[in-house]
PDB file of C-alpha atoms in Angstrom:
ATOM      1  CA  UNK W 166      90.707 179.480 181.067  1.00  0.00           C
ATOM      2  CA  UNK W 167      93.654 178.546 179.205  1.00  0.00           C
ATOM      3  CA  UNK W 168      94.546 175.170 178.091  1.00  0.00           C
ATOM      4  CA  UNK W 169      97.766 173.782 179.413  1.00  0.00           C
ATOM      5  CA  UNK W 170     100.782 172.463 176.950  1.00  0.00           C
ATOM      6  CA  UNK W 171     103.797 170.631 177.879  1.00  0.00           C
ATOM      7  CA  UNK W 172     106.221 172.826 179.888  1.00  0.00           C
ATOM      8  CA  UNK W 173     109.769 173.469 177.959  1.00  0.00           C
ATOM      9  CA  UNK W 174     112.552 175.810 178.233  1.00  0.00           C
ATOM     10  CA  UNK W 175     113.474 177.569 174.630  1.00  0.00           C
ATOM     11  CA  UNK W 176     117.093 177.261 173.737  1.00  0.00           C
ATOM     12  CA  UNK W 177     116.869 178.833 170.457  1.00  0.00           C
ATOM     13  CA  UNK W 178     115.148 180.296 167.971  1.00  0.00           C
ATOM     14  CA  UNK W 179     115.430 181.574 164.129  1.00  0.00           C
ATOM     15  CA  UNK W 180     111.923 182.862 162.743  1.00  0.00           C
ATOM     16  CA  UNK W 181     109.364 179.713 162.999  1.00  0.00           C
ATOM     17  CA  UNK W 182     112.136 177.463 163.790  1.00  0.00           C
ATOM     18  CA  UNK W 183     112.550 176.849 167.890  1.00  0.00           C
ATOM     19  CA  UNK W 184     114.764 174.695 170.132  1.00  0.00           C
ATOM     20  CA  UNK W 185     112.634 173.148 173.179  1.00  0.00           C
ATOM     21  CA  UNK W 186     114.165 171.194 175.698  1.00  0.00           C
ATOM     22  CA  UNK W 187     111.035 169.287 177.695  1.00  0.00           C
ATOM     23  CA  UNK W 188     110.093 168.483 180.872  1.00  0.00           C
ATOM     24  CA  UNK W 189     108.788 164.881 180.992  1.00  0.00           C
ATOM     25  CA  UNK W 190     104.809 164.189 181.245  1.00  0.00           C
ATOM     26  CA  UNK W 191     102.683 161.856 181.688  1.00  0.00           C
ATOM     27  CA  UNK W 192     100.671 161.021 178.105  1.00  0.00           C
ATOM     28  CA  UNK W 193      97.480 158.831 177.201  1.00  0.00           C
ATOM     29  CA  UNK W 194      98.017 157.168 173.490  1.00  0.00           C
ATOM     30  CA  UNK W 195      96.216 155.205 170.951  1.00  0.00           C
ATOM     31  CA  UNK W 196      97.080 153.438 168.046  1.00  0.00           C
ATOM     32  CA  UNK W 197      95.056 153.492 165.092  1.00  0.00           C
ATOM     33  CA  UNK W 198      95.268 152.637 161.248  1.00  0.00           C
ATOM     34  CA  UNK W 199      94.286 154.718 158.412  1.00  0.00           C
ATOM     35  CA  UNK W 200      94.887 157.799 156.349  1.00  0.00           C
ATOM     36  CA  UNK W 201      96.156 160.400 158.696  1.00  0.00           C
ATOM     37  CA  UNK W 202      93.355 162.724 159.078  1.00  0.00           C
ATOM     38  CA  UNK W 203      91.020 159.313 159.840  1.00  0.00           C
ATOM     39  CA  UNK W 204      93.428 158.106 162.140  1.00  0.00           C
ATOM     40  CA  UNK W 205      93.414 161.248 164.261  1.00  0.00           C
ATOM     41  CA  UNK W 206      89.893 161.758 164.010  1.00  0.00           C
ATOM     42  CA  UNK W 207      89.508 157.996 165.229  1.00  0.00           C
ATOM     43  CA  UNK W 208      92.338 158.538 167.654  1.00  0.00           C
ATOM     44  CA  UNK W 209      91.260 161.950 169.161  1.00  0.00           C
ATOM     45  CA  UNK W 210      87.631 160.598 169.945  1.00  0.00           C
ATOM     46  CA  UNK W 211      89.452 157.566 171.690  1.00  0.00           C
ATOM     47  CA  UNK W 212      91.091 159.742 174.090  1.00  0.00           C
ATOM     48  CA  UNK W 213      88.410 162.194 174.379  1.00  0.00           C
ATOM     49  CA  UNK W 214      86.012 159.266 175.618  1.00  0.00           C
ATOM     50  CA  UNK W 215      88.898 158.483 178.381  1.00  0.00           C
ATOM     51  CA  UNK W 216      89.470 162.029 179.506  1.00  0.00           C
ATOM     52  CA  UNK W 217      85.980 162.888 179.589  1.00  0.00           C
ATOM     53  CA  UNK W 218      84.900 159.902 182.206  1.00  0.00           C
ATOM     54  CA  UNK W 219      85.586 156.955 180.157  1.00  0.00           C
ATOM     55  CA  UNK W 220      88.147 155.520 183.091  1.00  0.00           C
ATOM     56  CA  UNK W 221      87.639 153.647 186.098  1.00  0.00           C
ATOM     57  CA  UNK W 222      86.519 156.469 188.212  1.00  0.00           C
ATOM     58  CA  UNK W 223      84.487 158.074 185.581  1.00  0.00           C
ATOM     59  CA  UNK W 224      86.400 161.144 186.268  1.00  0.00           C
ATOM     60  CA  UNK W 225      87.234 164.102 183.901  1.00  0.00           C
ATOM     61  CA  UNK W 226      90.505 165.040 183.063  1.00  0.00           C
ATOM     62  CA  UNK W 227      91.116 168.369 181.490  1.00  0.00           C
ATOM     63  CA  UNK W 228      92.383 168.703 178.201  1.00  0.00           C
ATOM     64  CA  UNK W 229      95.823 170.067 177.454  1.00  0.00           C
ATOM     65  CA  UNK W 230      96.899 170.963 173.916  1.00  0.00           C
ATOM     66  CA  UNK W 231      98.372 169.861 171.316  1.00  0.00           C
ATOM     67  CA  UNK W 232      97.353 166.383 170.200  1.00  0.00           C
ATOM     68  CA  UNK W 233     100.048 164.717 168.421  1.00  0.00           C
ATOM     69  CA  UNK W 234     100.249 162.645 165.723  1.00  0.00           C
ATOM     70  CA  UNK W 235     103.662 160.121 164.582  1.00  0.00           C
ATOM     71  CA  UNK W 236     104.077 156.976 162.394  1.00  0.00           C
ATOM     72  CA  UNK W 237     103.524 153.530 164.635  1.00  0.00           C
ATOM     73  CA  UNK W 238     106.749 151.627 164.155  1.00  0.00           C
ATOM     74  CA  UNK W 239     109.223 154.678 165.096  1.00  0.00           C
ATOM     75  CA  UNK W 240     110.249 155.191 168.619  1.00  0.00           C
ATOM     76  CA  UNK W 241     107.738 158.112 170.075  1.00  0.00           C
ATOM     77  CA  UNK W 242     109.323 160.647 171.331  1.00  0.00           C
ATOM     78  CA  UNK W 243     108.037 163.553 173.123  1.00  0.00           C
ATOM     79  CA  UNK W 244     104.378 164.865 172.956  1.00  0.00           C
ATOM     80  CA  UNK W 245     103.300 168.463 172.970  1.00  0.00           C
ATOM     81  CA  UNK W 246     100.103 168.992 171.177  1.00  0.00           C
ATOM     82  CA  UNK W 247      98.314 166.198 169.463  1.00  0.00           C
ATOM     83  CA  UNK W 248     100.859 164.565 167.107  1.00  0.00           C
ATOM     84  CA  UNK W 249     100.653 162.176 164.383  1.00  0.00           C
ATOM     85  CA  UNK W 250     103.242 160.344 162.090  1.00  0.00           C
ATOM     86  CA  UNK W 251     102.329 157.343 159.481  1.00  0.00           C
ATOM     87  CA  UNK W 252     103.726 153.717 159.150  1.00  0.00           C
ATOM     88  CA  UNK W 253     102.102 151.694 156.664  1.00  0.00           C
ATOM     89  CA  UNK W 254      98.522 153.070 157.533  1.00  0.00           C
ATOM     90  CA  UNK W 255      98.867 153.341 161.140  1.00  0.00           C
ATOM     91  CA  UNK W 256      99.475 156.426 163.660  1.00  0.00           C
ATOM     92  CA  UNK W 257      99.851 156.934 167.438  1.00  0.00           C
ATOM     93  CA  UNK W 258      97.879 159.804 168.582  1.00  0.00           C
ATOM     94  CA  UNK W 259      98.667 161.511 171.544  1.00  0.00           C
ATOM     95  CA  UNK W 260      97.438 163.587 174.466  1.00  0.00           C
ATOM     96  CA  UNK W 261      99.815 165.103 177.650  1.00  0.00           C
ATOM     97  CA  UNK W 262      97.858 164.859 180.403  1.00  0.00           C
ATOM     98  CA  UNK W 263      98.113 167.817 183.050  1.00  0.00           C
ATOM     99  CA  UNK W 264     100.942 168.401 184.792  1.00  0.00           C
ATOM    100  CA  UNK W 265      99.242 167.760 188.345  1.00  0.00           C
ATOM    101  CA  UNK W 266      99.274 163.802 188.078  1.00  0.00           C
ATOM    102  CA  UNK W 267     101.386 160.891 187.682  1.00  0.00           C
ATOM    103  CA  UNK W 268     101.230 157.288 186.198  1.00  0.00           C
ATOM    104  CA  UNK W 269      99.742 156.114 190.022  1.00  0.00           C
ATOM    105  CA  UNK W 270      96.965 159.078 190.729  1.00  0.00           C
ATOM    106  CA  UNK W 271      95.725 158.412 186.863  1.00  0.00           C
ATOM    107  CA  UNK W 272      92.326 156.792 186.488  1.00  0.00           C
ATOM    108  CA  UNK W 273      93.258 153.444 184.411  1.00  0.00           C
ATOM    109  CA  UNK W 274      90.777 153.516 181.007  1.00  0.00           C
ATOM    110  CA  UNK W 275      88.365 151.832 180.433  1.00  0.00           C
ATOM    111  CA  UNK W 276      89.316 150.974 176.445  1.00  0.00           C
ATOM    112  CA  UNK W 277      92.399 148.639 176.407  1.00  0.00           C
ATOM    113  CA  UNK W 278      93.581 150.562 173.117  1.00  0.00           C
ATOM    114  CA  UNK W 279      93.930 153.660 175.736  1.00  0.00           C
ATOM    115  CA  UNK W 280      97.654 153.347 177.359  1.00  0.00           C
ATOM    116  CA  UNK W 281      99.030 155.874 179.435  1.00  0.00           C
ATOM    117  CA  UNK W 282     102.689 156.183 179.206  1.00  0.00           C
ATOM    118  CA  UNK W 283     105.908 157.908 180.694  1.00  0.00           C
ATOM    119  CA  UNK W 284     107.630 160.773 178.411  1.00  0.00           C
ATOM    120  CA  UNK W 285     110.908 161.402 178.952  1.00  0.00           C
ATOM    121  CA  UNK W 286     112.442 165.077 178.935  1.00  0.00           C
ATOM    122  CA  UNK W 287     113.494 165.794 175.336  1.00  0.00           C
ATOM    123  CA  UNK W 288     115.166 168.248 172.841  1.00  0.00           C
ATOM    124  CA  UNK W 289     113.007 168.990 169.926  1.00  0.00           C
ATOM    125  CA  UNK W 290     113.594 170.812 166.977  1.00  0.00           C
ATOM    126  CA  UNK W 291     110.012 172.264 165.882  1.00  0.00           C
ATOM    127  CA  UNK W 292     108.850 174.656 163.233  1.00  0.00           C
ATOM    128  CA  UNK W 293     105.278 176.620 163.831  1.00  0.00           C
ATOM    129  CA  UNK W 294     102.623 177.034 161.433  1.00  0.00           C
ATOM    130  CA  UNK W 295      98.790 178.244 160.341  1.00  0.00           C
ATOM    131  CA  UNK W 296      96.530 176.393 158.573  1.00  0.00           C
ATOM    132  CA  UNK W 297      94.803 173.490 158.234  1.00  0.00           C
ATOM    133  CA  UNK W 298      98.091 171.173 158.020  1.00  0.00           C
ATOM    134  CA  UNK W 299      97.393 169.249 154.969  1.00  0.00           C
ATOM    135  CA  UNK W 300      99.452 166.529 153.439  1.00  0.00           C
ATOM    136  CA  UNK W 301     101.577 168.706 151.315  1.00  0.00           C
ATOM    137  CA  UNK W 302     101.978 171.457 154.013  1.00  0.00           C
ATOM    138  CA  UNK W 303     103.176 169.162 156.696  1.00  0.00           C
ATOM    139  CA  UNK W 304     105.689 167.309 154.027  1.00  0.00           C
ATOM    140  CA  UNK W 305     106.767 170.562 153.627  1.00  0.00           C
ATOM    141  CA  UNK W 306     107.338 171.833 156.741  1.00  0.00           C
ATOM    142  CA  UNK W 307     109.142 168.360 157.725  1.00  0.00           C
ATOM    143  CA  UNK W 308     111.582 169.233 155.097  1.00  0.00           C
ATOM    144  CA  UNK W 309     112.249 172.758 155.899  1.00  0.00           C
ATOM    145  CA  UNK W 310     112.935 171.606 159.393  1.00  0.00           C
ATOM    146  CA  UNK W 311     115.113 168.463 158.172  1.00  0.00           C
ATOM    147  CA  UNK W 312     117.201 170.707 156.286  1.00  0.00           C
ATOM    148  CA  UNK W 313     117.840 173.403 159.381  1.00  0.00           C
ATOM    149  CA  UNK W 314     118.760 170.272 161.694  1.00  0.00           C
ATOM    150  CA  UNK W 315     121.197 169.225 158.919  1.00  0.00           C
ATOM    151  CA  UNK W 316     122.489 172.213 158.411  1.00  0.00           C
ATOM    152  CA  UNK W 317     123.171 173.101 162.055  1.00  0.00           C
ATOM    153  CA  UNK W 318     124.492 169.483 162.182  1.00  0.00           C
ATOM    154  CA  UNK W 319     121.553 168.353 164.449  1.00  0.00           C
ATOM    155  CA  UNK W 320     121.229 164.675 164.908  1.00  0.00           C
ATOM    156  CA  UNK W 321     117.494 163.772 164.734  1.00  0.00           C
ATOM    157  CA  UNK W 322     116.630 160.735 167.131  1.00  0.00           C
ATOM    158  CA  UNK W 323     113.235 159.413 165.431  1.00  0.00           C
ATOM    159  CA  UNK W 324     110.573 160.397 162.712  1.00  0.00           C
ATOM    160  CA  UNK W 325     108.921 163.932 162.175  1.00  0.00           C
ATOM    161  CA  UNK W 326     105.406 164.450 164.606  1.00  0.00           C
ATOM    162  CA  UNK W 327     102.587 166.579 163.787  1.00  0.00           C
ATOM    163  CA  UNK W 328     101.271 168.936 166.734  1.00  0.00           C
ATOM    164  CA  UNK W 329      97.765 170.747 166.575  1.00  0.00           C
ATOM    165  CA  UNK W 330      96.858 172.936 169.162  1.00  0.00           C
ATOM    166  CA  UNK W 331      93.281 174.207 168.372  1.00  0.00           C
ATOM    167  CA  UNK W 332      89.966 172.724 168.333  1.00  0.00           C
ATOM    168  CA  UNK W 333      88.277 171.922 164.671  1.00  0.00           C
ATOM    169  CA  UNK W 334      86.055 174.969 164.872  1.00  0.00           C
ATOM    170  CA  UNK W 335      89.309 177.676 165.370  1.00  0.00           C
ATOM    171  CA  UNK W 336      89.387 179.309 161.708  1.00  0.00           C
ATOM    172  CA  UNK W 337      92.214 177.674 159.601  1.00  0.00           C
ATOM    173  CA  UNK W 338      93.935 180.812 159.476  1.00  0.00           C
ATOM    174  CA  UNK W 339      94.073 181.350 163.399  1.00  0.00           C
ATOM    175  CA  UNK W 340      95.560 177.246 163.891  1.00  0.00           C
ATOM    176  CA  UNK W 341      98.631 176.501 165.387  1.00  0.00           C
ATOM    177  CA  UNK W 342     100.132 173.481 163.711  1.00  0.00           C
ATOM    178  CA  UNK W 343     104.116 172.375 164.501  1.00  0.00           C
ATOM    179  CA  UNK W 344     105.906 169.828 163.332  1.00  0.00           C
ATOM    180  CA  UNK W 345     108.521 168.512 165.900  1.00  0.00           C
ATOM    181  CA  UNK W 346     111.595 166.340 165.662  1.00  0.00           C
ATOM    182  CA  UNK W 347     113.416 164.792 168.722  1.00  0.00           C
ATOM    183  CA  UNK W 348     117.398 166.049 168.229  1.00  0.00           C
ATOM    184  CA  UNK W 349     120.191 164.646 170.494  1.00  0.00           C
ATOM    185  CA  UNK W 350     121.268 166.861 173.565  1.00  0.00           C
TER     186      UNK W 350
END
């Protein structure tokens, strides 16, 4: 059975580089300090515990892909896969929830650091890529997709997320990693 990602429409696209616009969702997000591989590790089994019965009904959720990782003291923007971004040591790491519920048919968690939030539809610039997203290729990556928003005069409305889309057993060279950045309309 495949695993469900955030629904978009593609407006463009030049080689690895896309332009999504996306619907809104529904996402459940921690915050959590650290080095950014900790942080989502931390982060991922947070919202793991809450989609897999650790909520008031004790009721499973399915997971959707990707996670998303983005720095704590930006504005978040829109989710996709798992996503993570750095502020002094601490990340908000992200899961859309499926597509059939809303803030009200949600099970509340159980963990306080577990808060479900409203995403608004957004434009997102994103570049694709394999690997295991380390440090140096995500900082990478940011900047090739900086430098194609500022080149097709793009205005970029809040820091650079990290999506992952596969689970930690997928070989590196079969991941799907993107790095997304919210753009004006």
């Amino acid at each position: 059975m495949a695993i469900e990602e955030p629904k978009y429409k593609l407006s463009f696209k030049q080689g690895d580089i896309e332009i999504r616009d996306y619907q809104p969702a529904i996402a459940a997000e921690v915050t959590v300090a650290g080095e950014r591989r900790e942080a989502a590790n931390k982060g991922f089994r947070l919202l793991a515990g809450y989609i897999f019965g650790g909520n008031t009904r004790r009721q499973n959720i399915d997971m959707t892909a990707p996670v998303a990782q983005q720095k704590a003291s930006e504005k978040i923007a829109m989710t996709a896969p798992v996503t993570q971004t750095p502020e002094e040591g601490a990340w908000v790491i992200r899961f859309t929830m499926p597509s059939n519920y809303t803030l009200e048919t949600l099970p509340e968690p159980i963990d306080p650091r577990v808060k479900l939030r409203k995403i608004a539809p957004a434009r997102l610039a994103v570049i694709r890529f394999s690997g295991l997203a380390g440090a140096a290729d995500v900082e990478a990556k940011t900047a090739e997709l900086v430098a194609f928003t500022k080149a097709r005069h793009l205005r970029a409305i809040g820091p650079a997320s990290l999506a992952q889309y596969n689970p930690p057993w997928t070989p590196w060279f079969m991941r799907r990693n993107e790095v997304m950045i919210q753009v004006e309309n």
